[in-house]
XYZ file of C-alpha atoms in Angstrom:
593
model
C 9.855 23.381 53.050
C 7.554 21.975 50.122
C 5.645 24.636 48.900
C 1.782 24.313 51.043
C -1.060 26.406 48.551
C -3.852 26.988 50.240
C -7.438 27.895 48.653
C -9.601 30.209 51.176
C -12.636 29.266 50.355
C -14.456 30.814 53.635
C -14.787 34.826 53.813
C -15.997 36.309 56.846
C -18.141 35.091 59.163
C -21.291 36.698 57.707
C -24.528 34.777 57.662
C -26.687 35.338 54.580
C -30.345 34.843 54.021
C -31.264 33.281 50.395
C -32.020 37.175 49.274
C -28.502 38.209 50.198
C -29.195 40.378 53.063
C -27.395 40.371 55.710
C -28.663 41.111 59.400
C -26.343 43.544 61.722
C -25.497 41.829 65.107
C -24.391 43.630 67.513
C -22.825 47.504 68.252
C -18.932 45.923 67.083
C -20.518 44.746 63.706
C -22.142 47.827 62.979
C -19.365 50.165 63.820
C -16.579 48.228 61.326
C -20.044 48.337 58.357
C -20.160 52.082 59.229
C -16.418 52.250 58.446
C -16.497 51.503 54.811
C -17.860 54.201 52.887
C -21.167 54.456 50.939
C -21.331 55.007 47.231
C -22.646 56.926 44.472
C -22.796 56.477 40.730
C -23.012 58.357 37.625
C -23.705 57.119 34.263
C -22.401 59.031 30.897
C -24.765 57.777 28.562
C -25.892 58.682 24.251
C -29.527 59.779 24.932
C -31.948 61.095 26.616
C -33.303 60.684 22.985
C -33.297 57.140 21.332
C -35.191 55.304 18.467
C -35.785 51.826 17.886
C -32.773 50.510 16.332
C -30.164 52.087 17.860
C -27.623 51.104 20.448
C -27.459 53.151 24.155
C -24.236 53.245 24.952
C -23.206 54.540 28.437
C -20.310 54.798 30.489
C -20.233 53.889 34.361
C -18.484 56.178 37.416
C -18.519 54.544 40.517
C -17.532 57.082 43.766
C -16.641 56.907 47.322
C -19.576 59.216 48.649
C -17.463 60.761 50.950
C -14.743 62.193 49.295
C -16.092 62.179 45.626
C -13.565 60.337 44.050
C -13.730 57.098 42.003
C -13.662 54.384 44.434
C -12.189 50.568 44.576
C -14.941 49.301 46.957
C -17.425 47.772 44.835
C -15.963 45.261 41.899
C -19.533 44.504 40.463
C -22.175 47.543 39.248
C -26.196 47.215 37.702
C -27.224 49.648 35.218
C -31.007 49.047 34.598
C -33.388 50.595 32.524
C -37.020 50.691 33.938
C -40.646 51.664 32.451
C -43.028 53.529 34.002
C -44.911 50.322 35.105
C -41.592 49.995 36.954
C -40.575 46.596 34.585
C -37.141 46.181 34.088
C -36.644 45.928 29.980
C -33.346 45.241 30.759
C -30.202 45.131 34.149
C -26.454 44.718 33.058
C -24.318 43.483 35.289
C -21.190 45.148 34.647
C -17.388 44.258 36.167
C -15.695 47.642 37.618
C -12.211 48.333 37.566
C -10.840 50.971 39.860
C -14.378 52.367 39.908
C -15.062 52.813 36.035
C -17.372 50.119 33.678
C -19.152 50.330 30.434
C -21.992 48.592 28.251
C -24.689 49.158 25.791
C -27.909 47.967 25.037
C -29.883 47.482 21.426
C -33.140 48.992 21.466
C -34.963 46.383 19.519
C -38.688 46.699 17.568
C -40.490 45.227 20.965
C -39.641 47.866 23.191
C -42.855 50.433 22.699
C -42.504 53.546 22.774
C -42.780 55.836 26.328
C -40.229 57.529 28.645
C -37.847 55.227 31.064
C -35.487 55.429 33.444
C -31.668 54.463 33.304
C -30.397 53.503 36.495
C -26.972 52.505 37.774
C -25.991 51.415 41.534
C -24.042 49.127 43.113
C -25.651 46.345 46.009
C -24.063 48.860 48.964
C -25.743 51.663 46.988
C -28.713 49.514 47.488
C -29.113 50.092 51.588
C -29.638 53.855 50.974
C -32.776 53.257 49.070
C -33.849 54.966 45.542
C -32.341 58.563 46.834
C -28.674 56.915 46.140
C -29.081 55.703 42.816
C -28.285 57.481 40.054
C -31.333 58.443 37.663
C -32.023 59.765 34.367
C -34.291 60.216 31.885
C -34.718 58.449 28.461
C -36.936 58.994 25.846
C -37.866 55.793 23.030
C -39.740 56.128 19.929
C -40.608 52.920 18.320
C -42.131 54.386 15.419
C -42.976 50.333 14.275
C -45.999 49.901 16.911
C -49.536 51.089 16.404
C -50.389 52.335 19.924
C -48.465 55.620 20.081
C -50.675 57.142 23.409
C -47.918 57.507 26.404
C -45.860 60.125 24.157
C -48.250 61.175 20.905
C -51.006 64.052 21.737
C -53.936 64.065 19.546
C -53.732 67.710 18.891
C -51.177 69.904 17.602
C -48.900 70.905 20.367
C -45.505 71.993 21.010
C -43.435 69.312 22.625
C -43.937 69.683 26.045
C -41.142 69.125 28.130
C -39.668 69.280 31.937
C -36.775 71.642 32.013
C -33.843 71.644 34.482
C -31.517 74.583 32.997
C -28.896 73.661 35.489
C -28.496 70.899 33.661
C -27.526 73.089 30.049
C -25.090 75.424 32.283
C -21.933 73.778 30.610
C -18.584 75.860 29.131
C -17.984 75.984 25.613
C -14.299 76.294 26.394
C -12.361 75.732 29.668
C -9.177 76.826 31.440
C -8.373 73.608 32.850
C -8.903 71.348 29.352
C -9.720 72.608 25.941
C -10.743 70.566 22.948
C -9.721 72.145 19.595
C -10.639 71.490 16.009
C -9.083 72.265 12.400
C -12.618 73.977 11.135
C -16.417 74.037 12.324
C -17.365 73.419 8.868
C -16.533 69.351 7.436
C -18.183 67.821 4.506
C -19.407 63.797 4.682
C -17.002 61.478 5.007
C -14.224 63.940 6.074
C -11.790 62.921 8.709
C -12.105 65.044 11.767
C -8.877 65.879 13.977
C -10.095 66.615 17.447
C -6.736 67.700 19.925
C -7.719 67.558 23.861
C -4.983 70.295 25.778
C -5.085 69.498 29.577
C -3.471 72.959 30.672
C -3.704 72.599 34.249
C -1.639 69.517 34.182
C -2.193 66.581 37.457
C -5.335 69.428 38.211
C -6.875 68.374 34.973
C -5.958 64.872 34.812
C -9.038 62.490 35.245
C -11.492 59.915 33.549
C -13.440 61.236 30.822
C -16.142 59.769 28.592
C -16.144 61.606 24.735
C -19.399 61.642 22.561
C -20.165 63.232 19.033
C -23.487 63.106 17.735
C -26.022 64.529 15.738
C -28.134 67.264 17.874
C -31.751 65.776 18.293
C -34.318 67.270 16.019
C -36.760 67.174 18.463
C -36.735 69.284 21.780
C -36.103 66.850 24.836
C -34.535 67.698 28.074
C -31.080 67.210 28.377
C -28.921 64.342 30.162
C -27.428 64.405 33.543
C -24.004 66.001 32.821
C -20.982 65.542 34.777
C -21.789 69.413 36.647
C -25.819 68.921 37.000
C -24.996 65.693 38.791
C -22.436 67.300 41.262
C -25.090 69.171 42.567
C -28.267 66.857 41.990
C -26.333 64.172 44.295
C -23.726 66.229 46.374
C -26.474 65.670 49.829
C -26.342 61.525 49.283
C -25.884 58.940 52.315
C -22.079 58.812 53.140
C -22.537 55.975 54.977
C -24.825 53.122 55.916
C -27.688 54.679 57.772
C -28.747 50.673 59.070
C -28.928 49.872 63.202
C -28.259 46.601 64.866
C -31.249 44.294 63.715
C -31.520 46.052 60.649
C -30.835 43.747 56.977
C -28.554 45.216 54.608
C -26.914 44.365 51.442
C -22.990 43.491 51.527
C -20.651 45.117 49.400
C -19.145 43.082 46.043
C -15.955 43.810 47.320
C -14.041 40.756 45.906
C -16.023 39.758 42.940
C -19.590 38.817 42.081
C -21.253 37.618 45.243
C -22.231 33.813 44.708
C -24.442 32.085 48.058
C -26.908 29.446 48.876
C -27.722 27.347 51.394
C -27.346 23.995 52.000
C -30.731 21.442 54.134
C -31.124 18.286 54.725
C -33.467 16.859 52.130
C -35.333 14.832 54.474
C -35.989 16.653 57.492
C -35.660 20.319 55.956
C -33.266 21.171 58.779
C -30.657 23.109 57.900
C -26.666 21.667 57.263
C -23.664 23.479 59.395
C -20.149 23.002 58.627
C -20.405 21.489 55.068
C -17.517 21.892 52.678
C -19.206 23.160 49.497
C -17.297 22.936 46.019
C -18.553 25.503 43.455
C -16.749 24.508 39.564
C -17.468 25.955 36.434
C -16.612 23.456 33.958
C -14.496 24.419 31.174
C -10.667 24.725 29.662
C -10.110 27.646 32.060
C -12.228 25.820 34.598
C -12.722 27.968 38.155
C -12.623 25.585 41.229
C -13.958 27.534 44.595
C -14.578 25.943 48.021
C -16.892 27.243 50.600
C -18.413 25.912 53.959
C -21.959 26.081 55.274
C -22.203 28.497 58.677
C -24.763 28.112 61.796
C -27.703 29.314 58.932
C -26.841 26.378 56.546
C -25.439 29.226 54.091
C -22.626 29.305 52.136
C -20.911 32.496 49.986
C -18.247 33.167 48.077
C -17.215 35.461 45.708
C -16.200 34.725 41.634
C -13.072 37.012 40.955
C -12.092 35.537 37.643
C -13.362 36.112 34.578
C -15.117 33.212 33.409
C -16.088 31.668 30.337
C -19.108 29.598 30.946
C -22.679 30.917 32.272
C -22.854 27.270 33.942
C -21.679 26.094 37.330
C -22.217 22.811 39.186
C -22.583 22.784 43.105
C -21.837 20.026 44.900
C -21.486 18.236 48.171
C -18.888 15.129 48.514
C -20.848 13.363 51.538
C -22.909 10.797 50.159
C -24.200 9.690 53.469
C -27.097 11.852 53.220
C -29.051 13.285 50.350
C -28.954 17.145 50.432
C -30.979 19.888 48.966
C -28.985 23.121 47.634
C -30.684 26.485 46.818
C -28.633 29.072 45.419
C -29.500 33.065 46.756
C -30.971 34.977 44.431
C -29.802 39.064 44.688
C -33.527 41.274 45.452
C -34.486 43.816 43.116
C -34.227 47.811 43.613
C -37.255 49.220 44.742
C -38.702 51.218 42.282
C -41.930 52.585 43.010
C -41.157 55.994 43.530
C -39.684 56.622 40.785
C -40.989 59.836 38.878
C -40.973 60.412 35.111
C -40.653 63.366 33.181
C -43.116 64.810 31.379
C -43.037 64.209 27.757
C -45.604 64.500 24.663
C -44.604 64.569 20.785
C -46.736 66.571 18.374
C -47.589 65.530 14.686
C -45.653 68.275 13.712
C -42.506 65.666 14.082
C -43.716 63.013 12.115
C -41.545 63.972 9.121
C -38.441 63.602 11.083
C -39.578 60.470 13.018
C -39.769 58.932 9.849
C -36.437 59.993 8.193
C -34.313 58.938 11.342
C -35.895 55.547 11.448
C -35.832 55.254 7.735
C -31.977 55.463 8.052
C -31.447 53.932 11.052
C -33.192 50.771 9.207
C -30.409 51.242 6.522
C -27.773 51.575 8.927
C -28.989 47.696 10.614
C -28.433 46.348 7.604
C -24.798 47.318 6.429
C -24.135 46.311 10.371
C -22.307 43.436 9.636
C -19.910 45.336 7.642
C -19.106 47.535 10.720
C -18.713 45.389 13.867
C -18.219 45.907 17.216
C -15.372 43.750 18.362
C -15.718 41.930 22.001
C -12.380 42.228 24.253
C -11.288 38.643 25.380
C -10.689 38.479 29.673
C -8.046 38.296 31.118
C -7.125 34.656 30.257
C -7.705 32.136 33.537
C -5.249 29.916 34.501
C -6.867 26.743 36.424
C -3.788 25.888 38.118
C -2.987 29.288 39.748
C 0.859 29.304 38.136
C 1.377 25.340 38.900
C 3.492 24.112 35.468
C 1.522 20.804 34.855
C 2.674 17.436 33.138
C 0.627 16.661 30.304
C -0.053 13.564 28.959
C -1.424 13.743 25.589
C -2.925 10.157 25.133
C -3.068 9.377 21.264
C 0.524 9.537 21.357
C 0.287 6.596 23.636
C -1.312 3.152 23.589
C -4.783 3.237 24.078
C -6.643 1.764 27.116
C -10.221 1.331 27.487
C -10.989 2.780 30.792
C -9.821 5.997 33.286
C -8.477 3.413 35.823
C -6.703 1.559 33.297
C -5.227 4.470 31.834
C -4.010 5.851 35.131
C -1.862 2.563 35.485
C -0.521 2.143 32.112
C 0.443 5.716 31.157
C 0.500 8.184 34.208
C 3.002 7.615 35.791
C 2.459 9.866 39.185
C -1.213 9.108 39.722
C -3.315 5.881 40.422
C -6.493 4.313 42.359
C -5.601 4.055 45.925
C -7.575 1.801 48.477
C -10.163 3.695 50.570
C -10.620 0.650 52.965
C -14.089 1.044 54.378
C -14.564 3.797 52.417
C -14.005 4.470 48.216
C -11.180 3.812 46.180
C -9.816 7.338 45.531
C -7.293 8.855 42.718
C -3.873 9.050 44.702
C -0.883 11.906 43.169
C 2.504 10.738 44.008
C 4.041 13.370 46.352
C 6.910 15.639 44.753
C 9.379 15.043 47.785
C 11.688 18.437 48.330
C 13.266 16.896 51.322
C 14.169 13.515 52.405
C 12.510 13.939 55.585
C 8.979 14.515 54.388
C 6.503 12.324 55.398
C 4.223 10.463 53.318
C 0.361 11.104 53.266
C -2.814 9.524 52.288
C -4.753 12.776 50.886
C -7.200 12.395 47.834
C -6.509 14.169 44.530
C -8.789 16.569 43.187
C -9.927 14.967 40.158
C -12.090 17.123 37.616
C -13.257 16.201 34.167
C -14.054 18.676 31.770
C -13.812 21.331 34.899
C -16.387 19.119 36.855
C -15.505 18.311 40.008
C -15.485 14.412 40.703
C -16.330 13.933 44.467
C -16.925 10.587 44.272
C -13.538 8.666 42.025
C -15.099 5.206 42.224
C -17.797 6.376 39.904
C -15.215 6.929 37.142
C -13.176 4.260 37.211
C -14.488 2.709 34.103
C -15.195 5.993 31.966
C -14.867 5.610 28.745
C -11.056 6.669 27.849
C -11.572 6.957 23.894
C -13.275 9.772 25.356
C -9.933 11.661 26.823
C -7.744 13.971 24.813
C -5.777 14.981 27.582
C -4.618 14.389 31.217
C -3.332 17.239 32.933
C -1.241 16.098 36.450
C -0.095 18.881 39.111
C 1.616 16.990 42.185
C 1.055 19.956 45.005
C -0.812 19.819 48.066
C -3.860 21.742 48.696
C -6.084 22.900 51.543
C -9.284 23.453 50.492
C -12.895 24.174 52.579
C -10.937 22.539 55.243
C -9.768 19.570 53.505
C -6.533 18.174 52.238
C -5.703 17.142 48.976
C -2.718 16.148 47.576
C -2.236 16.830 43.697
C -5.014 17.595 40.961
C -5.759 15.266 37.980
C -7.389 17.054 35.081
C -9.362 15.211 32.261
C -10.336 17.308 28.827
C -12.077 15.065 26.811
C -12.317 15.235 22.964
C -15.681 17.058 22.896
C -15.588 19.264 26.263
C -19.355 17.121 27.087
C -19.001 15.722 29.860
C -21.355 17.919 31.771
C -24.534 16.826 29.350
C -24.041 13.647 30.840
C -23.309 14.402 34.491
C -25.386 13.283 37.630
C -24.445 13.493 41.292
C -26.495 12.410 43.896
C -26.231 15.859 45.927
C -25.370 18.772 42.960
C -27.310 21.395 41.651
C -26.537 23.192 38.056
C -27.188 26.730 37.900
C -26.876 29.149 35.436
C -24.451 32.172 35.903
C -25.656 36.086 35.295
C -22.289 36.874 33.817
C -21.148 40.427 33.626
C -21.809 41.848 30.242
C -18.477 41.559 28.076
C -16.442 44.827 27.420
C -15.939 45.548 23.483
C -14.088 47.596 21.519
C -16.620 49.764 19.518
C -15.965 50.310 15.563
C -14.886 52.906 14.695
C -15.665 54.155 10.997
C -12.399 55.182 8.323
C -12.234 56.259 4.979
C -8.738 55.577 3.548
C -8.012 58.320 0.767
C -8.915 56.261 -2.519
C -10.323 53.232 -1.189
C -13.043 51.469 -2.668
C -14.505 49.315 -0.296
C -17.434 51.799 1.460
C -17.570 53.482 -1.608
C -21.149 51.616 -2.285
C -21.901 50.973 1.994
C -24.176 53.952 3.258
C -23.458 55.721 5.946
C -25.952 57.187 7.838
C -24.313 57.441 11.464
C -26.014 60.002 14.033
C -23.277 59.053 16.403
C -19.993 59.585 15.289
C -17.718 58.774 18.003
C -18.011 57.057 20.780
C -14.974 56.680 23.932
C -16.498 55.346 27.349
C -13.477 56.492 29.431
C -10.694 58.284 28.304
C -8.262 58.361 30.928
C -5.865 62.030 31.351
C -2.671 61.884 32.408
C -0.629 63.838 30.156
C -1.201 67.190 28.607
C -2.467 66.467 25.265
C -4.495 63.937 23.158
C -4.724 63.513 19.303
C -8.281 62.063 18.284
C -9.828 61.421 15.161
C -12.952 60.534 13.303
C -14.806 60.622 10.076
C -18.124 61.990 9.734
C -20.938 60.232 7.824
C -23.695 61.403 5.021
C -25.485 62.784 7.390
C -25.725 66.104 7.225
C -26.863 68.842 9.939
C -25.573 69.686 13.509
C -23.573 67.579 15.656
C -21.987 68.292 19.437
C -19.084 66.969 20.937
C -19.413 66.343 24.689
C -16.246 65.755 27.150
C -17.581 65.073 30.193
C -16.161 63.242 33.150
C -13.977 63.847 36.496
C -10.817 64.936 37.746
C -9.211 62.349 40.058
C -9.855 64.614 42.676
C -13.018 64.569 41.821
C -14.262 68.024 40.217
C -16.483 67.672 37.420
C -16.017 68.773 33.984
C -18.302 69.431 31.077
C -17.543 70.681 27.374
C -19.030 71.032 24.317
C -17.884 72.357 21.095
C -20.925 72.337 17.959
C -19.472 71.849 14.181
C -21.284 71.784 10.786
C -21.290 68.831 8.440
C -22.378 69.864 5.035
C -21.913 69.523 1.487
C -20.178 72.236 -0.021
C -22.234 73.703 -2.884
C -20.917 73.023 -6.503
C-alpha cells in the first residue's frame, strides 16, 4: 500500500481561553488532570551576590512532586528574575530535556541596584500558586548609578543580613561522592585537576551542577543548596488542587504551547471547525495544522527547534474575511513575594570598587573569550521524505512560477479548479497499478510560507527562485488532503517582506533561550597569546549539569590573577532523588620570591 503520512494537527479536545487557561468540565476531566503529577523546580545558580557586569548563570531541575525525581512532564520551563516592585527585569524561556535546562543572563549598567528574586516554574507549576515555585534570593550592586538607598545605610553599620543556617549545613567531604584535589594552595594561572569519586556507585549516580568561584567579600546569605531546598519544598502540592469549574494552566507536555482563536471579522462571532495552518518561514521551515473547536480556539504545540522568531497564521477560505488573535501565556502572580533583608555599609566601598574595577577589565578582553552557542538539532521540513531538486540556473530560464512548472518540473503543474482556483497539482508516485487517481492540491510554500491561495502566484517572478524542492506523497493535514509538497527557496530567503494574505496574521515567536557551550579559560605551557590578556575571573568554572554514571570524573581548570579564596560547590541529585551538597575551599596565591 502507498505509504499515507499523516500530520495531527488537532491535540485533545481542550478548549482554551486567549490567556491559556483552561476550564475543568466535569468529575471524568478532573480525575484524568489529577492523574498527572504536579511539579517542583530548583534552580543551581552563581549568586546570591552579583555586580553589574557579570553574567548569572544557573542551572534548571525540574521534578515530579511526588516522587522527587527529575521528571519528563513539562518540555518548556520560565526562570524569571523579579524586583521588589514585582517587575520582571527579565523571564527565559528555557527547553527541558528529561527534566534538566540551563541559561544565563548579563547584568547590564541599567539594572539599579536592590535585592530580587530568581524564580523558576513551569505553566503546571503555575496552578499551585507562588508556594510551588522555586525562590531565591539575589543581591545586585550597580555601583554606576547615583541613587544607592534600597541597599546603602547612611551610617556605619555591619551588613545586616537574614540568616537561614540550614541553608550552610553542607559536608566538606561525603561517603557517597568525594571531590579531590592535587593541593589547596595554586598560584594564578595554574591548571587545577579536580577528580569526582562516586563510591556508592548507581546510589551516587545523578545530575549535578559544578561551580568554582571566588568567596564574596561581603557577608550575604547564602543560596538555596541542593539539601536546604529538600526541606524548604519537601510539603509542596503533589497534585492539582483545582475543582470542576475551576481554570487552570495545561501542562507543555509536547512542546511550547502555541493558541489563538479564530472570529468572524464582521460579526465578531466566533469560527468552529476551521483548519488553521501555522508556518514558520525558513530553510528548515516548520509547517503545523490545527482546527478551531466550539470556542473558535485553536492550539498546538511547536516541538522542533526552530530558527526564526517569526510565524505566519493563516486561513485558506477566502469566502470570508477573518480576524486571528494569538493567546498570550498570563504572568505569575507575584505579590507576595517577600525579600530579604539587606543593607551595605561604607565600610565596603573599597571592595565595591575593586570588583567592578576588574569586572570592567574583564568586559573588555570578552571578545577574546567567547561563549560559543550550540546549534539545534537540525530540522528536516520534509519529515525523512528524499526530495527531487531542481536547481533552476542549470536550466533555461522562464519568466514566471507557472511557466516554470511546465517547462522544467516535470511532476508538478497548474491544474483546473473549475468553479473554484487553479491549484498546483503533484503527479502521484503510483506503487501499484491499481491505485486510483486523485484530484488533491499540493502544499505549495515559498520561502516556508504557506501559499493557500496558488492562483496568486502564478506569475511570480521566477528570476527570483534558486530552487524547487518536489516531494510526491500524500498528506492529511487539519482534515484535508493533499497530495505532494512543492517548495520554492528563492535567491534572497524575502519573500515574507513582501507577503499579504487576505486572512493571516504575523506574529513574533518567544523562542527558548539557546543552550551554549561556556568558555572555558587554558593556558598552554609556553604560549604567548594571553600572555598580555588580563585575567581577572571571580568564577572559574562553570558546568550546568554534569551527569554521573560511572565512578569517576577527571576535571580541570586554570585559575586567574585573582588572588584570595575560592569554593567549589557540587551540588545536585541522585536519580533517585536524594540531594547532595559539597564544598571543598583552596587558596590561590602568589608564592613569595
Amino acid at each position: 500500500m502507498k505509504k499515507l503520512i499523516v500530520f495531527v494537527g488537532l491535540l485533545i479536545g481542550l478548549g482554551f481561553s486567549l490567556k491559556a487557561q483552561y476550564v475543568i468540565k466535569d468529575g471524568s476531566e478532573l480525575l484524568n488532570l489529577q492523574k498527572l503529577p504536579q511539579e517542583k523546580a530548583y534552580i543551581d545558580h552563581t549568586g546570591p551576590l552579583h555586580f553589574s557586569g557579570e553574567y548569572l548563570y544557573y542551572a534548571f531541575y525540574c521534578f515530579n512532586a511526588q516522587s522527587n525525581k527529575l521528571t519528563n512532564i513539562s518540555k518548556v520551563a520560565y526562570v524569571a528574575l523579579v524586583d521588589e516592585n514585582q517587575n520582571y527585569v527579565f523571564e527565559h524561556k528555557i527547553k527541558l530535556t528529561k527534566g534538566l535546562g540551563q541559561g544565563d543572563f548579563f547584568i547590564s549598567t541599567d539594572i539599579p541596584s536592590g535585592k530580587y528574586k530568581l524564580l523558576g516554574y513551569t505553566q503546571w507549576m503555575k496552578n499551585s500558586g507562588l508556594s510551588q515555585v522555586f525562590k531565591d534570593d539575589i543581591i545586585i550592586v550597580n555601583p554606576y548609578m547615583v541613587d544607592q538607598s534600597s541597599i546603602i545605610v547612611s551610617t556605619v553599620d555591619s551588613v545586616q543580613i537574614s540568616s537561614n543556617l540550614s541553608r550552610d549545613k553542607v559536608v566538606l567531604d561525603s561517603s557517597m561522592i568525594t571531590l579531590s584535589l592535587d593541593k589547596l594552595q595554586f598560584e594564578p594561572r595554574e591548571k587545577i585537576n579536580l577528580a569526582v569519586t562516586n563510591y556508592k556507585g548507581y546510589l551516587g549516580n545523578g545530575s549535578y551542577t559544578i561551580k568554582v568561584q571566588k568567596k564574596d567579600e561581603i557577608p550575604v546569605k547564602s543560596a538555596v543548596n541542593a539539601i536546604a531546598y529538600a526541606t524548604e519544598y519537601f510539603n509542596v502540592d503533589k497534585q492539582i488542587s483545582q475543582r470542576v469549574g475551576d481554570s487552570l494552566f495545561l501542562p507543555e507536555q509536547r512542546g511550547e504551547l502555541f493558541y489563538g482563536q479564530v472570529s468572524d471579522a464582521n460579526t465578531g462571532e466566533v469560527v468552529t471547525d476551521m483548519p488553521i495552518v501555522l508556518s514558520i518561514p525558513g530553510k528548515e521551515f516548520l509547517l503545523k495544522f490545527s482546527q478551531t473547536d466550539e470556542n473558535g480556539n485553536f492550539y498546538s504545540y511547536l516541538r522542533k527547534d526552530y530558527k526564526n522568531p517569526i510565524a505566519v497564521i493563516q486561513i485558506e477560505d477566502e469566502s470570508k474575511t477573518y480576524s486571528i488573535k494569538k493567546g498570550t501565556i498570563s504572568k505569575l502572580n507575584t505579590k507576595d513575594l517577600s525579600f530579604s533583608d539587606f543593607t551595605l555599609s561604607k565600610d565596603h566601598a573599597e571592595s565595591i570598587k575593586k570588583r567592578s574595577i576588574l569586572n570592567q577589565i574583564e568586559n573588555q578582553f570578552f571578545t577574546a573569550k567567547p561563549d560559543s552557542i550550540l546549534q539545534g538539532d537540525p530540522i528536516d521540513p520534509f519529515d525523512g521524505g528524499i526530495p527531487e531538486v531542481v536547481l533552476l540556473d542549470e536550466y533555461t530560464r522562464f519568466p514566471t512560477f507557472e511557466e516554470t512548472l511546465v517547462e522544467v518540473i516535470t511532476n508538478a503543474g497548474y491544474r483546473n479548479g473549475g468553479k473554484e482556483n487553479d491549484y498546483v497539482k503533484v503527479a502521484q508516485d503510483f506503487e501499484t497499478f491499481n491505485e486510483d487517481f486523485n484530484s488533491f492540491p499540493a502544499i505549495v510554500l515559498i520561502d516556508g510560507v504557506f501559499i493557500p491561495n496558488h492562483e496568486k502566484i502564478r506569475k511570480f517572478d521566477a528570476r527570483r527562485i534558486e530552487k524547487i524542492s518536489l516531494i510526491r506523497d500524500q498528506f492529511r493535514l487539519g482534515g484535508k488532503d493533499y497530495q505532494g509538497i512543492v517548495s520554492v527557496e528563492t535567491f534572497e530567503s524575502d519573500f515574507l517582506v513582501d507577503y499579504s494574505n487576505q486572512n493571516s496574521l504575523l506574529v513574533d515567536l518567544d523562542k527558548p533561550i539557546t543552550k551554549k557551550n561556556y568558555y572555558q579559560q587554558t593556558y598552554a605551557p609556553n604560549e604567548m597569546a594571553f600572555s598580555r590578556v588580563p585575567d581577572y575571573r571571580t568564577l572559574l568554572y562553570w558546568k550546568p549539569q554534569l551527569v554521573v554514571e560511572g565512578s569517576s570524573y577527571a576535571l580541570d581548570f586554570f585559575t586567574s590573577d585573582v588572588e584570595g579564596t575560592y569554593e567549589i560547590t557540587f551540588n545536585g541529585f541522585t536519580t533517585y532523588g536524594k540531594p547532595l551538597t559539597i564544598k571543598k575551599e583552596f587558596v590561590v596565591s602568589r608564592s613569595t620570591p
